[in-house]
Amino acid sequence: MTDVRDDAPAAGESFVHRRTCCLCEAMCGLEVHVTGEQVTLIRPNRDDVWSKGYVCAKGTTLGHMHHDPDRLRAPMVRHGDEWREVTWDEAFARCEELIHGVLHARGKQAMTAYIGNPAAHNFSLGRHIGLFMGLAGFPHIYSPGTVDQQPKNVSCELMYGNSWLIPTVDLPRTDFIVVMGANPHASQGSLLAVPDVLGELDRVRERGGKVVVIDPRRTGTVEHASEWVPIVPGTDAALMLAVLHVLFAEGLTTLGTVADIVNGFDDIAALVVDWSPESVEGATGVPAEQIRALARSFAAAPTACWYGRIGTCNQEFGTLASWLVDVINIVTGNFDRPGGMMFGKPVAPPMAWLGGRGDEPISGRWVSHASGIPEVLGQVPVSCLSEDILTPGARQLRSLVVIAGNPVISNPEAARIDEALATLDCMISIDNWLNETSRHAHVILPGASALEQPFFGELIWGWAVRSAGKWADPLFPLTDRPEEWEILTRLGALHAGMTNDQIDVAALDDGYFRGIAGALGADPDVAIAALDEPGPVRLLDLAIRMGPWGDRFGAVPGGVTLDTFRGEPNGLDFGPMVPRARELLRTPSGRIELAPPYITADLPRLRARCGRRNDGLVLVSRRHVRSNNSWMHNVKVLVKGKDRCTLLIHPADAARLGVSDNGTVRVSSEAGAIEVAAEVSDEMMRGVVCLPHGWGHDKEGTRLATAREFAGVNNNLLAPGAFTDPLSNNAAVNGIPVEVAPCR
Ligand SMILES: Nc1nc2c(c(=O)[nH]1)N[C@H]1C(S)=C(S)[C@@H](COP(=O)(O)OP(=O)(O)OC[C@H]3O[C@@H](n4cnc5c(=O)[nH]c(N)nc54)[C@H](O)[C@@H]3O)O[C@H]1N2
Ligand SMILES: Nc1nc2c(c(=O)[nH]1)N[C@H]1C(S)=C(S)[C@@H](COP(=O)(O)OP(=O)(O)OC[C@H]3O[C@@H](n4cnc5c(=O)[nH]c(N)nc54)[C@H](O)[C@@H]3O)O[C@H]1N2
Ligand code: SF4
Ligand SMILES: [Mo]
């Protein structure tokens, strides 16, 4: 017998708690069945206004992760190889000793942080990372953003005036979609928040539209598509330039509703003249006639959208490719209109949408310590972290805070980061597990499980196909330990030189809140008087009130507040995306910059690439719907079954190299070598092999019983740190030249 409730359980009671899965951008509504403190079942919530009953296997394992005996609930301090569970006071005292040791001996220039992916999904981290950064005052930080979306950040910064103003595709209303370098079959959508993404692709075809997948691998997404176009990794920009060449040559362009706010249309017309389909077919592997047909059918569709994701970012020409995706949408009249590419309209404006860069240059304000690589939008390649730790000098890094990241697995040049972390004077991890990275920490401060946190997505709603909002209270509220925003605030203040005794977390949080209230256009005094719950909940309420449907603290009668959502556990929906480019553009000109010189200057490098022959094998990455980057392999129900950490290789390549299905092969690159089982499959195009990322759990000293049993190998041992897209400093973990040989 269960009754649906949304507050915490009393001992032994059975009931159903409704919340949203925070693991990926699909944000599925869940029903969590609980008896006492035990999760007994997780099912899709069919009444969820957003996901309407859609869910994947991962979402049903939030209970497994919550109850995982390996999950850390108390802080851990390491001396040598010995780990000791300590109280929070002891842990923070040790943090003070370590942080102040480096601060006083070497100064701030020797200190940094690595901020990992879950920071974008975790309720506290996403909202309070700004306070941590402001207090800590690091010269700069490192993040897996440069093995992810940094090229898109660069193109959006230059085209629209804010790196996180990332337009997405209106998949539910389009007649034609090109999916380039994305595999929603595994990822469930990225920089595209939409529930049941594969169902949406099916519905495009059901209503007579078309879905084209451009990918070196015939992925599961292709089963939901009309056409698969295999492409040589790293050559997407060349293909898109040829598409634009056809569009301009055949008079198929229009700016549609944004004609009066676009700069640079003639520049694009001029620069694509040289990029005929014939000039790129050798490099891309896509026949010229197929490129022509694609351009024509895209232009002919009533509405169309071109969608590019990580395969267009994590590659040699990531910025060119990320930019051209938007250019194609804009010059075919498919920008800022239903069925095309549009900006989201979040209920609570994301913090990253605040402010602007002003006159700051996009790149080159400082260079990395070891290699002198110029920063781009405040980031150098994440692979610089290890060399900046290992290279002596005044700026040698001696102290690192890792916040929800696992760089030992996720970073290129993975062997070197593992080596580097072991040499630090101070390393603190905020993490829920003792894993490949946190095993190097001196102190681990555990975060909350998904069920111990509230939910209301933040940045992700910025590229959601509908405006909606969903609130969930923590199912198991933390009573005996700090929330992650409190941990962040304290660590930030310790870096600012304060001692634990001097730190007043509540006062620091108040100051942060006041600053953001002002930035959102609220009167800080009014806002702070109206809202009394501290931390991220208060920031959320503020953002909702100052958002498009908000009450603006009474100025808009009937406007929404967080309380409006508290009473609606299935969420509230405010409709599909609407045109709003005019309102959001933040460029100095106030217009869309179609041809930023910083980006177009890179075209000669691409031209030179097109002259290179495609001989030899190259490696690309893949994801699987039952994995989440590196950190869900401790969930038995997700990892059991057939080995998924295999090298996919085309039968013709396998035959030529003497590789047999299931046989062990040695894969080597400039960066390193690994041994792994081969999986011979014609889902790969010839010349391209593929490994999943996020594996390699065989390191000594971790506490991950299941992941160790299903260890797999780390594909980033093969990724050379210097192989990047220089415009964005993003890693090219796709298109890595490798050799493959059978092991005997
Ligand atoms: N070769 C290759 N490399 C890649 C990629 C690729 O496609 N190919 N993809 C890249 C991409 S897109 C990304 S985003 C990165 C990811 O890179 P990272 O962010 O470095 O790694 P994750 O695997 O996401 O690890 C997340 C860590 O956070 C912890 N964690 C999980 N939830 C929480 C929480 O709520 N609070 C706290 N405090 N900790 C938590 C986990 O235990 C884990 O240690 O990997 C990148 N690396
Ligand atoms: N289940 C699951 N979901 C996830 C994650 C996960 O690990 N597991 N990770 C999350 C994260 S952090 C992210 S960033 C997103 C990523 O979301 P997606 O971008 O959808 O990521 P992938 O599934 O890796 O798909 C990338 C595709 O690009 C292709 N590709 C590789 N190189 C090239 C190239 O040069 N050109 C072209 N055209 N294609 C290429 C690959 O073959 C692959 O099919 O997924 C998120 N969702
Ligand atoms: S698709 Fe899966 S992982 Fe993503 S939000 Fe839904 S249930 Fe969670
Ligand atoms: Mo990512």
Coordinates of N, CA, C and O in Angstrom, one line a residue, residues 319-413:
T319 N 36.0 24.1 -33.4 CA 35.3 25.4 -33.5 C 34.7 25.7 -34.8 O 33.6 26.2 -34.9
L320 N 35.5 25.4 -35.9 CA 34.9 25.6 -37.2 C 33.6 24.8 -37.4 O 32.6 25.3 -37.9
A321 N 33.6 23.6 -36.9 CA 32.4 22.7 -37.1 C 31.3 23.3 -36.2 O 30.1 23.4 -36.7
S322 N 31.5 23.7 -35.0 CA 30.5 24.2 -34.1 C 29.9 25.4 -34.7 O 28.6 25.7 -34.6
W323 N 30.7 26.3 -35.2 CA 30.2 27.5 -35.9 C 29.4 27.3 -37.1 O 28.3 27.8 -37.3
L324 N 29.9 26.4 -38.0 CA 29.2 26.1 -39.2 C 27.8 25.5 -39.0 O 26.9 25.7 -39.8
V325 N 27.6 24.7 -38.0 CA 26.3 24.1 -37.7 C 25.3 25.3 -37.6 O 24.2 25.3 -38.2
D326 N 25.6 26.3 -36.8 CA 24.7 27.5 -36.7 C 24.6 28.3 -38.0 O 23.5 28.7 -38.3
V327 N 25.7 28.4 -38.7 CA 25.6 29.2 -39.9 C 24.6 28.5 -40.9 O 23.8 29.2 -41.5
I328 N 24.6 27.2 -41.0 CA 23.7 26.5 -41.9 C 22.3 26.8 -41.5 O 21.4 27.2 -42.3
N329 N 22.0 26.7 -40.2 CA 20.6 27.0 -39.8 C 20.2 28.4 -40.1 O 19.1 28.7 -40.5
I330 N 21.1 29.4 -39.8 CA 20.8 30.8 -40.0 C 20.6 31.1 -41.5 O 19.6 31.8 -41.8
V331 N 21.4 30.7 -42.4 CA 21.3 31.1 -43.8 C 20.2 30.3 -44.6 O 20.0 30.6 -45.7
T332 N 19.6 29.3 -43.9 CA 18.5 28.7 -44.6 C 17.1 29.2 -43.9 O 16.1 28.6 -44.2
G333 N 17.2 30.2 -43.2 CA 16.0 30.8 -42.6 C 15.4 29.9 -41.4 O 14.3 30.0 -41.1
N334 N 16.3 29.0 -40.9 CA 15.8 28.1 -39.9 C 16.3 28.5 -38.5 O 16.4 27.7 -37.6
F335 N 16.6 29.8 -38.3 CA 17.0 30.2 -37.0 C 15.9 31.1 -36.3 O 15.3 31.9 -36.9
D336 N 15.8 30.8 -35.0 CA 14.8 31.6 -34.2 C 13.4 31.5 -34.7 O 12.6 32.4 -34.7
R337 N 13.1 30.3 -35.2 CA 11.7 30.1 -35.6 C 11.3 28.6 -35.3 O 12.2 27.7 -35.3
P338 N 10.1 28.3 -35.0 CA 9.7 27.0 -34.7 C 10.1 26.0 -35.7 O 10.1 26.2 -36.9
G339 N 10.6 24.8 -35.3 CA 11.0 23.8 -36.2 C 12.5 24.0 -36.6 O 13.0 23.1 -37.3
G340 N 13.1 25.1 -36.2 CA 14.5 25.3 -36.6 C 15.4 25.3 -35.3 O 15.1 24.5 -34.4
M341 N 16.4 26.1 -35.3 CA 17.3 26.2 -34.2 C 16.9 27.5 -33.4 O 16.7 28.6 -33.9
M342 N 16.7 27.3 -32.1 CA 16.1 28.4 -31.2 C 16.8 28.4 -29.9 O 17.4 27.4 -29.4
F343 N 16.7 29.5 -29.2 CA 17.1 29.6 -27.8 C 16.0 29.2 -26.9 O 14.8 29.4 -27.2
G344 N 16.4 28.5 -25.8 CA 15.4 28.1 -24.8 C 14.9 29.3 -24.0 O 15.4 30.4 -24.1
K345 N 13.8 29.1 -23.3 CA 13.3 30.1 -22.4 C 13.1 29.5 -21.0 O 11.9 29.1 -20.6
P346 N 14.2 29.4 -20.3 CA 14.1 28.8 -18.9 C 13.2 29.6 -18.0 O 13.2 30.8 -18.0
V347 N 12.5 28.8 -17.1 CA 11.7 29.4 -16.1 C 12.6 30.2 -15.1 O 12.2 31.3 -14.7
A348 N 13.8 29.7 -14.8 CA 14.7 30.3 -14.0 C 16.0 30.6 -14.8 O 16.7 29.7 -15.1
P349 N 16.3 31.8 -15.2 CA 17.4 32.1 -16.0 C 18.7 31.5 -15.4 O 19.0 31.7 -14.2
P350 N 19.5 30.8 -16.2 CA 20.7 30.2 -15.7 C 21.7 31.3 -15.3 O 21.8 32.3 -16.0
M351 N 22.5 31.0 -14.3 CA 23.5 31.9 -13.8 C 24.5 32.3 -15.0 O 25.1 33.4 -15.0
A352 N 24.8 31.3 -15.8 CA 25.8 31.5 -16.9 C 25.3 32.5 -17.9 O 26.1 32.9 -18.7
W353 N 24.0 32.8 -17.9 CA 23.5 33.8 -18.9 C 23.7 35.2 -18.4 O 23.5 36.1 -19.1
L354 N 24.1 35.3 -17.1 CA 24.3 36.7 -16.6 C 25.6 37.3 -17.0 O 26.6 36.5 -17.3
G355 N 25.7 38.5 -17.1 CA 26.9 39.2 -17.4 C 27.4 39.0 -18.8 O 26.8 38.4 -19.6
G356 N 28.5 39.6 -19.1 CA 29.1 39.4 -20.5 C 30.6 39.7 -20.4 O 31.1 40.0 -19.3
R357 N 31.2 39.5 -21.5 CA 32.7 39.5 -21.5 C 33.2 41.0 -21.7 O 34.3 41.3 -21.5
G358 N 32.3 41.8 -22.1 CA 32.7 43.2 -22.4 C 33.7 43.3 -23.4 O 33.6 42.7 -24.5
D359 N 34.8 44.0 -23.1 CA 35.9 44.2 -24.0 C 37.0 43.2 -23.9 O 38.0 43.2 -24.6
E360 N 36.8 42.2 -23.0 CA 37.9 41.2 -22.9 C 38.1 40.5 -24.2 O 37.2 40.0 -24.8
P361 N 39.4 40.2 -24.5 CA 39.7 39.4 -25.7 C 39.2 37.9 -25.4 O 39.1 37.5 -24.3
I362 N 39.0 37.2 -26.5 CA 38.5 35.9 -26.4 C 39.7 34.9 -26.0 O 39.4 33.9 -25.4
S363 N 40.9 35.3 -26.2 CA 42.0 34.4 -26.0 C 43.3 35.2 -25.7 O 43.4 36.4 -26.0
G364 N 44.2 34.6 -25.0 CA 45.6 35.1 -24.9 C 45.9 36.0 -23.8 O 46.9 36.6 -23.7
R365 N 44.9 36.1 -22.8 CA 45.2 37.0 -21.6 C 46.3 36.4 -20.7 O 47.0 37.1 -20.0
W366 N 46.5 35.1 -20.8 CA 47.6 34.5 -20.1 C 47.9 33.2 -20.8 O 47.1 32.7 -21.7
V367 N 49.0 32.5 -20.5 CA 49.4 31.3 -21.1 C 49.6 30.2 -20.1 O 49.9 30.5 -18.9
S368 N 49.5 29.0 -20.4 CA 49.7 27.9 -19.5 C 51.1 27.8 -19.0 O 52.0 28.3 -19.7
H369 N 51.3 27.3 -17.8 CA 52.6 27.3 -17.1 C 53.6 26.5 -17.9 O 54.7 27.0 -18.3
A370 N 53.3 25.3 -18.2 CA 54.4 24.4 -18.8 C 54.6 24.6 -20.3 O 55.7 24.7 -20.7
S371 N 53.5 24.7 -21.1 CA 53.7 24.7 -22.5 C 53.4 26.1 -23.1 O 53.6 26.3 -24.3
G372 N 53.0 27.1 -22.3 CA 52.8 28.4 -22.8 C 51.6 28.5 -23.8 O 51.6 29.3 -24.7
I373 N 50.6 27.6 -23.6 CA 49.5 27.6 -24.5 C 48.5 28.8 -24.1 O 48.1 28.9 -22.9
P374 N 48.1 29.6 -25.0 CA 47.3 30.8 -24.7 C 45.9 30.3 -24.3 O 45.3 29.4 -24.9
E375 N 45.4 30.9 -23.2 CA 44.0 30.5 -22.8 C 43.0 30.9 -23.8 O 43.2 31.9 -24.6
V376 N 41.8 30.2 -23.8 CA 40.7 30.7 -24.6 C 39.5 30.7 -23.7 O 39.2 29.6 -23.0
L377 N 38.8 31.8 -23.6 CA 37.7 31.9 -22.6 C 38.0 31.3 -21.2 O 37.2 30.6 -20.6
G378 N 39.3 31.6 -20.8 CA 39.7 31.2 -19.5 C 40.1 29.8 -19.3 O 40.3 29.3 -18.2
Q379 N 40.2 29.0 -20.4 CA 40.6 27.6 -20.3 C 41.8 27.3 -21.2 O 41.9 27.8 -22.4
V380 N 42.7 26.5 -20.7 CA 43.7 25.9 -21.5 C 43.3 24.4 -21.6 O 42.4 23.9 -20.9
P381 N 43.9 23.6 -22.5 CA 43.5 22.2 -22.6 C 43.6 21.5 -21.3 O 44.6 21.8 -20.6
V382 N 42.6 20.7 -21.0 CA 42.7 20.1 -19.6 C 43.9 19.2 -19.5 O 44.4 19.0 -18.4
S383 N 44.5 18.8 -20.6 CA 45.7 17.9 -20.5 C 46.9 18.8 -20.0 O 47.9 18.2 -19.6
C384 N 46.7 20.1 -19.9 CA 47.8 20.9 -19.3 C 47.9 20.7 -17.8 O 48.9 21.0 -17.2
L385 N 46.8 20.3 -17.2 CA 46.8 20.2 -15.8 C 48.0 19.3 -15.3 O 48.7 19.7 -14.4
S386 N 48.1 18.2 -15.9 CA 49.2 17.3 -15.5 C 50.6 17.9 -15.7 O 51.4 17.8 -14.8
E387 N 50.8 18.5 -16.8 CA 52.2 19.1 -17.0 C 52.4 20.3 -16.2 O 53.5 20.6 -15.7
D388 N 51.3 21.0 -15.9 CA 51.5 22.2 -15.0 C 51.7 21.8 -13.5 O 52.3 22.5 -12.7
I389 N 51.3 20.5 -13.2 CA 51.7 20.0 -11.9 C 53.1 19.5 -11.9 O 53.9 19.7 -10.9
L390 N 53.5 18.9 -13.0 CA 54.8 18.2 -13.0 C 56.0 19.1 -13.3 O 57.2 18.7 -13.1
T391 N 55.7 20.3 -13.9 CA 56.9 21.1 -14.4 C 57.3 22.2 -13.3 O 56.5 23.0 -12.9
P392 N 58.5 22.1 -12.9 CA 59.0 23.1 -11.8 C 58.9 24.5 -12.3 O 58.9 24.8 -13.5
G393 N 58.9 25.4 -11.4 CA 58.8 26.8 -11.7 C 57.9 27.5 -10.7 O 57.2 26.9 -9.9
A394 N 57.8 28.9 -10.7 CA 57.0 29.6 -9.8 C 55.5 29.2 -9.9 O 54.8 29.3 -8.9
R395 N 55.1 29.0 -11.1 CA 53.7 28.7 -11.2 C 53.4 27.2 -11.2 O 52.2 26.7 -11.5
Q396 N 54.3 26.4 -10.8 CA 54.0 24.9 -10.7 C 52.9 24.7 -9.7 O 52.9 25.2 -8.6
L397 N 51.9 23.9 -10.1 CA 50.7 23.7 -9.3 C 51.1 22.7 -8.2 O 51.7 21.7 -8.4
R398 N 50.7 23.1 -6.9 CA 51.0 22.2 -5.8 C 49.7 21.8 -5.0 O 49.7 21.0 -4.2
S399 N 48.6 22.5 -5.4 CA 47.4 22.3 -4.6 C 46.2 22.2 -5.6 O 46.1 23.1 -6.5
L400 N 45.3 21.2 -5.4 CA 44.2 21.0 -6.3 C 43.0 20.6 -5.6 O 43.0 19.7 -4.7
V401 N 41.8 21.3 -5.9 CA 40.6 20.8 -5.4 C 39.8 20.2 -6.6 O 39.7 20.8 -7.6
V402 N 39.4 18.9 -6.5 CA 38.7 18.3 -7.6 C 37.2 18.2 -7.1 O 36.9 17.7 -6.1
I403 N 36.4 18.9 -7.9 CA 35.0 18.9 -7.5 C 34.2 18.1 -8.5 O 34.1 18.4 -9.7
A404 N 33.7 16.9 -8.1 CA 32.9 16.0 -8.9 C 33.6 15.8 -10.3 O 33.0 16.0 -11.4
G405 N 34.8 15.4 -10.3 CA 35.5 15.0 -11.5 C 36.4 13.8 -11.4 O 36.8 13.5 -10.3
N406 N 36.6 13.2 -12.5 CA 37.5 12.0 -12.4 C 38.5 12.1 -13.5 O 38.5 11.2 -14.5
P407 N 39.4 13.1 -13.5 CA 40.3 13.3 -14.6 C 41.3 12.1 -14.9 O 41.7 12.0 -16.0
V408 N 41.5 11.3 -13.9 CA 42.4 10.1 -14.2 C 41.8 9.2 -15.3 O 42.5 8.6 -16.1
I409 N 40.5 9.2 -15.4 CA 39.8 8.5 -16.5 C 39.5 9.4 -17.7 O 39.7 9.0 -18.8
S410 N 39.0 10.6 -17.4 CA 38.4 11.4 -18.4 C 39.3 12.3 -19.2 O 38.9 12.7 -20.3
N411 N 40.5 12.5 -18.7 CA 41.4 13.4 -19.4 C 42.3 12.7 -20.4 O 42.9 11.6 -20.1
P412 N 42.6 13.4 -21.6 CA 43.6 12.9 -22.5 C 45.0 12.8 -21.7 O 45.2 13.4 -20.7
E413 N 45.8 11.9 -22.3 CA 47.1 11.7 -21.6 C 46.9 11.2 -20.2 O 47.5 11.7 -19.2

